[in-house]
Amino acid sequence: MNVTIKMIAELSDVSVGTVDRVLNKRGKVKPEVEKRVLAIAKALNYRPNSAAKSLALRNKAIKVGILSHVQPNYINHAVNEGYKGIHAAEREYADFGISLIYRYSRNFDVESQVEELDRLLQEGISALAITPINDPRISSRLDEVISTGIPVFCFINDVITQNTHYFIGIDNYKAGCVAAGLFNLLKKEPLDIAIVFPSLSLLGNAFRLKGFEETIQASYGDSLRRAAVCIATNDDITSYNTVKEMLAGHPEVNAIFFASGAAEGGMRAISESKLMGKALIVAIDPSETIRKNLLNGNIMAAINQNTREAGYRTIKVIYDYIMFGVLPQSSFIYINSEVVIKEHFLQ
Amino acid sequence: MNVTIKMIAELSDVSVGTVDRVLNKRGKVKPEVEKRVLAIAKALNYRPNSAAKSLALRNKAIKVGILSHVQPNYINHAVNEGYKGIHAAEREYADFGISLIYRYSRNFDVESQVEELDRLLQEGISALAITPINDPRISSRLDEVISTGIPVFCFINDVITQNTHYFIGIDNYKAGCVAAGLFNLLKKEPLDIAIVFPSLSLLGNAFRLKGFEETIQASYGDSLRRAAVCIATNDDITSYNTVKEMLAGHPEVNAIFFASGAAEGGMRAISESKLMGKALIVAIDPSETIRKNLLNGNIMAAINQNTREAGYRTIKVIYDYIMFGVLPQSSFIYINSEVVIKEHFLQ
DNA sequence: CTGTTAGCGCGTTCAA
DNA sequence: TTGAACGCGCTAACAG
């Protein structure tokens, strides 16, 4: 038999109303009574029944803000997958009186993200999930939010704050190590590797690069070398141009670590360079473009960020906070990031 | 505002009791009334509130049987991980009046599994999750169970039945294809591949072999060849002997697809054969032994069955059945099976 | 065959 | 500062 507030009430010789006031810190309780009730609750290892709780709270409709820096229909595989996970969790919790409020800021626009954030706060959200832009204005705003008592959960992308927030996503440093390991396993000759990243100002990319380079230095320095780093942004045209230019300047390149946001443009530049089919390419995430190129053999392997799982877990973690007031043990909740190849997508 | 039985009752001009009887098929309702209620419920797209439902059923304690063919402490990475997933889901649903009854049959003993199954049925379970042994006696017993109206969910391992049951686990055929693809990507020269499997009478292994061979034939026939298949059972001594003997008889082998249940014995045989460090080895599942050998470079990659996720999903699916009476669309619920390498386990 | 009602555990008035 | 009582949506027992 599970312990209920009624049992605690009887044992503490008070009414359930008083127990409720103590456990939910609504005050207006004599200190000695409060101590007695808390002691008994702890002794009995009381945990509220989430079914009853959500039923009682049904009319309250606790709000959770979900804010992302890309538009919902923007072609961003990682974020789109993240939302699939969020929606899946939302469906599971449909009956639990938690309503998600979705907001989108203009693509990578810091001011816009701050604006939307403020709008969410005015709606009275109890928790915030965000794919933050890594910018001091965002950081400081999030710090304010956290000090208000609203916990912040960054998913997919992370940002640095003074106050503790939570990150749900892959261990990007490790993903970089894995990429290096893959090149080592797949290589038929020493490699001069070009790195195509969407942005080093996204924290994850910086960590990824660090993991990649440190692994090469520590383990594979005799056969792998970083030949160039090029930043291809999230639009296909600049992505195309940047990669094209980089390849022109680095004829020695025979391998590419391809983590561009705008894969289509980057891959087009590669295909025009005659490296296609000869260069050893490892990518991030099986987006449509990447899948196509895995299937036709141009890309050998992709490291799956599995952002769907990240989105799903984000909502789970928030649910635990809302329901039971418990926050994660660690401020990093890492999602597994494994490797996929052509055969994963046959048929 | 969500639709409730009360709303349906008012619209149908009956009481909530009658609506409940209709929706839960308890009978004793005039056919015309039943039709009216059902129509309105459908029109309003009624879904019961799971919180209220589980609260009302709190004393009932619906039982779900979990039966596995290996002992809980037996060193079986796949099954152990499966249970971790089951426990995680169990914790999530702790407040929902579903109690899991765990039973274990003697290791791979068919009679024992039937016995334990019968014992579970006597306890009055509403659903069964099982890692079945692939044996006609199990099949026919499961068919009986299903025709009783108790749905059967096979996780990790599958079995063939006449009546429909559900499988939750990886697509083993695809895993075989992926293995072939990995050998192709990793090879430095043409490969003569030996296959070490725990048992071809486990359905999953048979599918895996099929996927492997068909992929080689279809795509990599010029550089990959299946040199030998050897069955290494779940104990380390026979595993050691079988692999040793196989290698002795096949000096041409320079690659191994290693999916042995008893990895320790098999790996020992390989290491004594002087193939270690030279042969290209791909394994299944990052069990402790496999992880160790990934780290020291003896194994290049492992295909992760991710049975933890399979266990988790199994309970989720059962919960949906218990709560909402909905069974999965397809009788195969496939879990992603991706690839891990050394760098996934550093530190 | 059908309606009424108590109660599951918790949150929230409203009185006292 | 405290207790009593109602309601969230649903099930089940009981009365008709």
XYZ file of C-alpha atoms in Angstrom, chain B residues 40-333:
294
model
C -21.667 10.110 -29.816
C -18.453 8.908 -28.237
C -16.967 8.396 -31.657
C -18.209 11.714 -32.953
C -16.618 13.497 -30.013
C -13.461 11.415 -30.379
C -13.617 10.344 -26.793
C -10.490 9.069 -25.062
C -10.617 8.125 -21.409
C -8.533 10.183 -19.041
C -5.772 7.832 -17.951
C -5.168 9.668 -14.694
C -8.770 9.299 -13.608
C -8.868 5.746 -14.810
C -5.844 4.613 -12.900
C -7.015 6.459 -9.829
C -10.343 4.679 -9.904
C -8.671 1.336 -10.497
C -6.089 1.889 -7.815
C -7.180 -1.052 -5.683
C -7.636 -3.430 -8.588
C -3.924 -3.812 -9.333
C -3.867 -5.129 -12.854
C -1.129 -7.719 -13.242
C 1.286 -8.083 -16.114
C 3.565 -11.106 -16.384
C 7.201 -10.717 -17.371
C 8.858 -14.008 -18.193
C 12.373 -14.559 -19.373
C 14.318 -17.679 -20.209
C 17.440 -16.673 -18.337
C 17.972 -16.167 -14.664
C 18.154 -12.559 -13.497
C 21.817 -12.756 -12.580
C 22.891 -14.834 -15.514
C 25.519 -13.000 -17.490
C 23.403 -12.062 -20.467
C 23.982 -8.509 -21.506
C 20.988 -8.315 -23.815
C 18.487 -9.558 -21.277
C 20.003 -7.571 -18.420
C 19.723 -4.403 -20.439
C 16.178 -5.325 -21.360
C 15.291 -5.479 -17.694
C 16.837 -2.088 -17.084
C 14.431 -0.653 -19.628
C 11.520 -2.504 -18.084
C 12.389 -1.203 -14.642
C 12.635 2.354 -15.944
C 9.163 2.155 -17.455
C 7.855 0.468 -14.317
C 9.038 3.413 -12.255
C 7.289 5.836 -14.571
C 4.031 3.992 -14.195
C 4.391 3.316 -10.489
C 1.259 5.335 -9.718
C -0.892 3.700 -12.324
C -1.975 0.523 -10.694
C -0.158 -1.804 -13.035
C 1.988 -4.325 -11.246
C 4.607 -6.376 -13.020
C 5.169 -9.944 -11.936
C 8.648 -11.173 -12.788
C 9.318 -14.843 -13.415
C 12.388 -16.617 -14.716
C 12.590 -20.072 -16.178
C 15.640 -22.275 -16.047
C 18.191 -21.298 -18.627
C 16.837 -22.198 -22.083
C 14.734 -24.999 -20.625
C 11.491 -25.268 -22.556
C 9.563 -27.249 -19.960
C 10.558 -24.802 -17.293
C 9.362 -21.897 -19.388
C 5.998 -23.532 -19.941
C 5.686 -24.190 -16.218
C 6.417 -20.618 -15.260
C 4.047 -19.398 -17.924
C 1.249 -21.481 -16.477
C 1.993 -20.181 -13.039
C 1.712 -16.621 -14.304
C -1.620 -17.384 -15.931
C -2.939 -18.698 -12.656
C -2.120 -15.381 -11.065
C -4.554 -13.761 -13.455
C -2.304 -11.610 -15.613
C -3.857 -9.296 -18.199
C -0.888 -9.295 -20.552
C 2.335 -11.218 -21.017
C 5.809 -10.041 -21.918
C 8.221 -12.852 -22.693
C 11.636 -13.623 -24.131
C 10.486 -16.864 -25.677
C 12.505 -19.913 -26.518
C 11.869 -20.764 -30.157
C 10.242 -24.152 -29.697
C 6.922 -25.576 -30.862
C 5.857 -26.269 -27.294
C 6.236 -22.596 -26.477
C 4.522 -21.532 -29.680
C 1.470 -23.634 -29.090
C 1.220 -22.597 -25.464
C 1.427 -18.942 -26.477
C -1.248 -19.509 -29.099
C -3.526 -20.791 -26.373
C -2.762 -17.774 -24.222
C -3.544 -15.382 -27.055
C -6.846 -17.075 -27.834
C -7.763 -16.604 -24.172
C -7.641 -12.888 -24.885
C -4.322 -12.226 -23.188
C -2.040 -10.398 -25.618
C 1.531 -11.640 -25.866
C 4.528 -9.342 -26.316
C 7.829 -10.964 -27.222
C 10.793 -8.783 -26.477
C 14.413 -9.267 -27.577
C 13.655 -12.727 -28.958
C 10.749 -13.694 -31.151
C 8.847 -16.860 -31.932
C 6.345 -17.910 -34.554
C 2.699 -18.269 -33.552
C -0.542 -18.765 -35.426
C -2.403 -16.045 -33.566
C -0.922 -12.586 -33.739
C 1.463 -11.529 -31.043
C 3.809 -8.553 -30.898
C 7.560 -8.382 -31.177
C 9.598 -5.557 -29.709
C 13.258 -5.587 -30.636
C 15.660 -4.861 -33.427
C 15.095 -5.775 -37.045
C 17.519 -8.657 -37.105
C 17.472 -9.002 -40.862
C 18.575 -5.402 -41.133
C 21.214 -5.942 -38.449
C 22.669 -8.646 -40.665
C 22.708 -6.245 -43.612
C 24.425 -3.644 -41.477
C 27.059 -6.152 -40.429
C 27.798 -6.911 -44.062
C 27.961 -3.197 -44.809
C 30.392 -2.694 -41.959
C 32.732 -5.383 -43.202
C 32.674 -3.767 -46.599
C 33.500 -0.338 -45.180
C 36.201 -1.573 -42.831
C 37.960 -4.059 -45.071
C 41.486 -3.405 -46.355
C 41.499 -6.548 -48.490
C 38.994 -9.216 -49.559
C 37.566 -10.965 -46.538
C 36.803 -14.556 -45.663
C 34.364 -14.108 -42.880
C 33.594 -16.609 -40.162
C 30.273 -16.234 -38.407
C 29.972 -17.084 -34.745
C 26.367 -17.248 -33.621
C 24.839 -18.400 -30.364
C 22.153 -20.482 -32.034
C 20.342 -20.599 -35.324
C 17.239 -21.878 -33.595
C 16.767 -18.444 -32.145
C 14.719 -16.764 -34.827
C 16.639 -13.505 -34.615
C 19.900 -15.189 -35.458
C 18.435 -16.878 -38.475
C 17.145 -13.568 -39.802
C 20.439 -11.916 -39.059
C 22.298 -14.538 -41.058
C 19.862 -14.135 -43.916
C 20.343 -10.371 -44.031
C 24.085 -10.799 -43.884
C 24.299 -13.300 -46.701
C 21.808 -11.603 -48.959
C 23.604 -8.284 -48.612
C 26.931 -9.824 -49.448
C 25.467 -11.530 -52.494
C 23.634 -8.459 -53.672
C 26.368 -5.902 -53.136
C 29.732 -7.124 -51.961
C 30.170 -10.521 -53.534
C 33.490 -9.650 -55.110
C 35.273 -8.866 -51.856
C 33.350 -10.533 -49.038
C 32.803 -14.241 -48.618
C 31.223 -16.290 -45.909
C 33.904 -18.783 -44.985
C 32.234 -20.622 -42.119
C 29.348 -20.553 -39.701
C 29.842 -21.835 -36.206
C 27.381 -22.085 -33.373
C 28.818 -21.141 -30.012
C 26.301 -21.649 -27.264
C 25.762 -19.610 -24.181
C 28.444 -21.178 -22.064
C 32.054 -20.141 -22.291
C 33.645 -23.560 -22.427
C 31.759 -24.932 -25.416
C 31.970 -21.510 -26.985
C 35.728 -21.627 -26.637
C 35.973 -25.128 -28.057
C 33.659 -24.526 -30.975
C 35.374 -21.377 -32.105
C 38.794 -22.941 -31.664
C 37.846 -25.898 -33.790
C 36.257 -23.745 -36.445
C 39.329 -21.551 -36.768
C 41.583 -24.568 -36.964
C 39.539 -25.878 -39.869
C 39.457 -22.563 -41.681
C 42.907 -21.045 -41.944
C 41.681 -18.690 -44.655
C 39.511 -16.759 -42.193
C 40.591 -13.156 -41.778
C 37.371 -11.656 -40.443
C 34.781 -12.652 -37.887
C 31.173 -11.676 -37.390
C 31.007 -12.401 -33.710
C 27.539 -12.677 -32.228
C 28.184 -15.280 -29.591
C 26.180 -15.291 -26.412
C 29.227 -16.419 -24.473
C 31.658 -13.829 -25.732
C 34.402 -14.489 -23.213
C 35.080 -18.056 -24.363
C 34.847 -17.229 -28.040
C 37.188 -14.270 -27.758
C 39.665 -16.390 -25.850
C 39.727 -18.901 -28.688
C 40.333 -16.112 -31.158
C 43.093 -14.567 -29.112
C 44.911 -17.877 -28.864
C 44.652 -18.335 -32.607
C 46.993 -15.449 -33.390
C 44.204 -13.926 -35.441
C 43.721 -11.402 -32.672
C 44.722 -7.977 -33.833
C 44.870 -9.158 -37.447
C 41.348 -10.373 -38.053
C 38.631 -7.825 -38.672
C 36.027 -8.471 -36.010
C 32.525 -7.039 -35.795
C 30.412 -8.008 -32.821
C 26.888 -7.673 -31.501
C 26.113 -5.611 -28.408
C 28.617 -3.747 -26.248
C 28.635 -6.241 -23.397
C 31.498 -5.972 -20.978
C 33.679 -8.384 -22.917
C 32.963 -6.680 -26.201
C 33.600 -3.237 -24.735
C 36.938 -4.396 -23.435
C 37.902 -5.661 -26.856
C 36.684 -2.531 -28.589
C 38.875 -0.507 -26.291
C 41.983 -2.547 -26.875
C 41.406 -2.547 -30.611
C 40.688 -6.227 -31.119
C 37.126 -5.571 -32.188
C 36.449 -2.771 -34.650
C 32.764 -2.159 -34.171
C 29.686 -3.522 -32.486
C 26.063 -3.412 -33.530
C 24.032 -2.327 -30.548
C 20.793 -4.269 -30.086
C 19.686 -1.617 -27.645
C 17.593 -4.051 -25.675
C 17.163 -1.492 -22.927
C 15.007 0.507 -25.268
C 13.204 -2.679 -26.264
C 12.323 -3.413 -22.643
C 11.177 0.130 -22.082
C 8.997 0.174 -25.166
C 7.522 -3.190 -24.264
C 6.087 -1.810 -21.052
C 4.883 1.340 -22.809
C 3.025 -0.718 -25.357
C 1.482 -2.870 -22.663
C 0.447 0.216 -20.751
C -1.354 1.555 -23.805
C -3.165 -1.723 -24.104
C -4.194 -1.800 -20.462
C -5.179 1.850 -20.308
C -6.743 2.468 -23.668
C -7.278 -0.983 -25.057
C -5.174 -0.139 -28.076
C -2.730 -2.634 -29.526
C 0.138 -1.626 -31.816
C -0.621 -1.058 -35.494
C 1.983 -3.532 -36.590
C 2.978 -6.754 -34.903
C 6.632 -5.733 -35.289
C 7.885 -2.837 -33.229
